[in-house]
Amino acid sequence: MIFIYYLILGLVYSTVGFFVIRWLMRVPRKGKYKALVAVIGIVVLLLIPTWDEIGGRIYLRHLCATQAGVKIYKTIELPAKYWDESGEPMFFNQYGYLDHDFWVKELDESGGRIERYSSIFSIDKDTSPVKERLGQKVLAEVTTFRFWGGWIRRNFSPNNVADSCVFISKPEFSREFYGQLFEPEPSQE
C-alpha cells in the first residue's frame, strides 16, 4: 500500500516538474537560453529529493576525518604467556579478532552510547568505551558515526543499513586497536 502512495507521489512530482520546466523554457526568447533553463530545471528537479543523500555523505566524511577515531587512555601490560617468542600477541584468533575467552576475562565493552548527531542528515554518533573487566577503568574509547541515508533511501529501502566511518569496518581494525591497547610486561631479568 505504501509503495502505491510513493509511486503516485513520484508521478505527481515528475508531472509538476515537467510542466514547471516547460513554463520556464517559455520565458527566454533565444534558443541557447532555453536549453540552459531546461538543464538547470532538470538538475534542480533531481536535487530536490536527493540533496540530503549527497550532503549527508559529504558531512559523514568530514566527521570521520575530524572527530571519529580511537582514543587510548591507558595500556595494559600482559604477562609473557600472552606473547610468542617474537613478541607478537597470542590473544587473537585466526581471523584477527580478539579471542573470546581472553576478551571475556580482561575487558568490558558495555556502556556505549548512540546519540543523534545530525537530524537534518540522519547521522548518529556512536561512542563505545573499552574498560578493564575488574577495575572498570576506561582504557580507550572508539567513536564512529553512522549515516542512515537520505529520505529516499530511508523510506524506500526495505533493508536500510547505515554507512559508517571506513576505519571501523577494515578487517585489520581489531588487531591494530587491541595491539595498541596491550603491551608485554617488562622482562624481570
Short mmCIF file of C-alpha atoms in Angstrom, two decimals, residues 5-173:
data_model
loop_
_atom_site.label_atom_id
_atom_site.label_comp_id
_atom_site.label_asym_id
_atom_site.label_seq_id
_atom_site.Cartn_x
_atom_site.Cartn_y
_atom_site.Cartn_z
CA TYR A 5 1.48 6.03 -2.30
CA TYR A 6 5.14 6.68 -3.18
CA LEU A 7 4.54 5.72 -6.81
CA ILE A 8 1.71 8.24 -7.06
CA LEU A 9 3.85 10.85 -5.26
CA GLY A 10 6.69 10.27 -7.74
CA LEU A 11 4.38 10.56 -10.73
CA VAL A 12 2.84 13.79 -9.42
CA TYR A 13 6.30 15.21 -8.68
CA SER A 14 7.57 14.30 -12.17
CA THR A 15 4.49 15.73 -13.87
CA VAL A 16 4.62 19.01 -11.95
CA GLY A 17 8.35 19.24 -12.61
CA PHE A 18 7.83 18.65 -16.33
CA PHE A 19 5.27 21.47 -16.56
CA VAL A 20 7.37 23.85 -14.47
CA ILE A 21 10.37 23.28 -16.76
CA ARG A 22 8.21 23.76 -19.86
CA TRP A 23 6.84 27.00 -18.41
CA LEU A 24 10.36 28.22 -17.53
CA MET A 25 11.55 27.47 -21.07
CA ARG A 26 8.94 29.85 -22.49
CA VAL A 27 10.36 32.84 -20.59
CA PRO A 28 13.68 33.29 -22.51
CA ARG A 29 13.34 34.23 -26.18
CA LYS A 30 16.64 32.81 -27.51
CA GLY A 31 17.31 29.09 -28.08
CA LYS A 32 20.56 28.73 -26.13
CA TYR A 33 18.95 30.24 -23.03
CA LYS A 34 16.02 27.86 -23.35
CA ALA A 35 18.40 24.89 -23.27
CA LEU A 36 20.24 26.36 -20.27
CA VAL A 37 16.97 26.88 -18.40
CA ALA A 38 15.94 23.30 -19.21
CA VAL A 39 19.23 21.86 -17.93
CA ILE A 40 19.14 23.94 -14.75
CA GLY A 41 15.50 22.98 -14.19
CA ILE A 42 16.22 19.26 -14.58
CA VAL A 43 19.22 19.48 -12.23
CA VAL A 44 17.15 21.29 -9.59
CA LEU A 45 14.31 18.80 -10.06
CA LEU A 46 16.71 15.90 -9.43
CA LEU A 47 18.49 17.58 -6.50
CA ILE A 48 15.37 18.43 -4.52
CA PRO A 49 14.68 14.82 -3.45
CA THR A 50 18.35 13.74 -3.29
CA TRP A 51 20.24 16.66 -1.73
CA ASP A 52 20.27 15.09 1.73
CA GLU A 53 21.94 11.91 0.41
CA ILE A 54 24.73 13.91 -1.21
CA GLY A 55 25.13 16.36 1.66
CA GLY A 56 24.92 13.60 4.26
CA ARG A 57 27.76 11.61 2.65
CA ILE A 58 29.94 14.72 2.48
CA TYR A 59 29.20 15.52 6.13
CA LEU A 60 29.86 11.90 7.18
CA ARG A 61 33.30 12.00 5.51
CA HIS A 62 34.04 15.27 7.29
CA LEU A 63 33.01 13.88 10.69
CA CYS A 64 35.00 10.69 10.15
CA ALA A 65 38.10 12.70 9.27
CA THR A 66 37.85 15.22 12.11
CA GLN A 67 36.02 13.64 15.08
CA ALA A 68 35.93 9.86 14.72
CA GLY A 69 38.69 7.53 15.81
CA VAL A 70 40.27 5.78 18.74
CA LYS A 71 41.49 7.37 21.95
CA ILE A 72 43.66 5.18 24.15
CA TYR A 73 43.87 6.48 27.71
CA LYS A 74 45.78 3.62 29.32
CA THR A 75 47.52 0.46 28.14
CA ILE A 76 47.53 -2.88 29.95
CA GLU A 77 50.72 -4.83 30.50
CA LEU A 78 50.20 -8.56 29.99
CA PRO A 79 52.48 -11.38 31.20
CA ALA A 80 54.72 -13.35 28.84
CA LYS A 81 52.16 -16.16 28.43
CA TYR A 82 50.16 -13.89 26.09
CA TRP A 83 53.12 -13.24 23.74
CA ASP A 84 55.09 -15.53 21.46
CA GLU A 85 58.90 -15.60 21.13
CA SER A 86 58.93 -12.81 18.53
CA GLY A 87 56.78 -10.54 20.71
CA GLU A 88 53.59 -10.98 18.71
CA PRO A 89 50.33 -11.22 20.67
CA MET A 90 48.72 -14.65 21.04
CA PHE A 91 45.30 -13.36 22.16
CA PHE A 92 43.92 -13.01 18.61
CA ASN A 93 42.02 -15.76 16.83
CA GLN A 94 42.78 -16.90 13.30
CA TYR A 95 40.58 -14.15 11.81
CA GLY A 96 42.44 -11.32 13.54
CA TYR A 97 39.80 -10.68 16.21
CA LEU A 98 40.34 -10.77 19.95
CA ASP A 99 39.99 -14.30 21.34
CA HIS A 100 36.59 -14.61 23.03
CA ASP A 101 37.88 -16.20 26.26
CA PHE A 102 40.56 -13.53 26.61
CA TRP A 103 38.06 -10.77 25.88
CA VAL A 104 35.55 -12.03 28.48
CA LYS A 105 38.30 -12.32 31.11
CA GLU A 106 40.05 -8.96 30.55
CA LEU A 107 37.64 -6.41 29.02
CA ASP A 108 34.20 -4.92 29.38
CA GLU A 109 32.83 -3.06 26.37
CA SER A 110 29.36 -2.31 27.72
CA GLY A 111 28.02 1.17 28.27
CA GLY A 112 28.31 2.53 24.75
CA ARG A 113 26.04 5.37 23.76
CA ILE A 114 24.41 6.25 20.49
CA GLU A 115 23.03 9.72 20.04
CA ARG A 116 21.52 11.56 17.09
CA TYR A 117 24.28 13.91 15.94
CA SER A 118 22.51 15.49 12.96
CA SER A 119 18.77 15.23 12.47
CA ILE A 120 18.98 17.01 9.10
CA PHE A 121 21.24 14.30 7.64
CA SER A 122 20.23 11.36 9.90
CA ILE A 123 23.71 10.86 11.33
CA ASP A 124 24.25 9.11 14.66
CA LYS A 125 27.35 9.32 16.85
CA ASP A 126 28.38 6.00 18.39
CA THR A 127 30.82 6.12 21.31
CA SER A 128 32.00 2.80 22.76
CA PRO A 129 34.20 2.65 25.87
CA VAL A 130 36.63 -0.20 26.46
CA LYS A 131 37.06 -0.87 30.20
CA GLU A 132 39.03 -3.21 32.39
CA ARG A 133 36.80 -6.08 33.46
CA LEU A 134 37.80 -5.95 37.12
CA GLY A 135 38.58 -2.30 37.84
CA GLN A 136 36.09 -0.82 35.34
CA LYS A 137 38.64 1.87 34.42
CA VAL A 138 38.13 3.24 30.91
CA LEU A 139 41.13 2.21 28.85
CA ALA A 140 40.04 3.51 25.46
CA GLU A 141 37.13 4.93 23.55
CA VAL A 142 36.09 4.26 19.97
CA THR A 143 33.99 6.94 18.27
CA THR A 144 32.34 6.48 14.89
CA PHE A 145 29.45 8.00 13.00
CA ARG A 146 26.58 6.32 11.12
CA PHE A 147 24.74 7.83 8.18
CA TRP A 148 21.32 6.30 7.53
CA GLY A 149 20.89 7.80 4.06
CA GLY A 150 18.70 10.45 2.55
CA TRP A 151 14.93 10.42 2.83
CA ILE A 152 14.53 8.35 -0.36
CA ARG A 153 16.84 5.59 0.92
CA ARG A 154 15.31 5.66 4.40
CA ASN A 155 11.74 5.44 3.10
CA PHE A 156 12.08 3.18 0.04
CA SER A 157 14.76 0.69 1.02
CA PRO A 158 13.33 -2.46 2.61
CA ASN A 159 16.67 -3.13 4.35
CA ASN A 160 18.27 0.19 5.24
CA VAL A 161 21.79 -0.23 6.62
CA ALA A 162 23.86 2.70 7.84
CA ASP A 163 27.18 3.71 6.34
CA SER A 164 29.87 4.31 8.95
CA CYS A 165 33.42 5.56 9.09
CA VAL A 166 35.72 3.40 6.98
CA PHE A 167 38.31 2.70 9.71
CA ILE A 168 35.84 0.73 11.84
CA SER A 169 34.97 -1.74 9.06
CA LYS A 170 38.52 -2.55 7.99
CA PRO A 171 39.47 -6.17 8.73
CA GLU A 172 42.70 -5.13 10.47
CA PHE A 173 40.98 -2.66 12.83
#
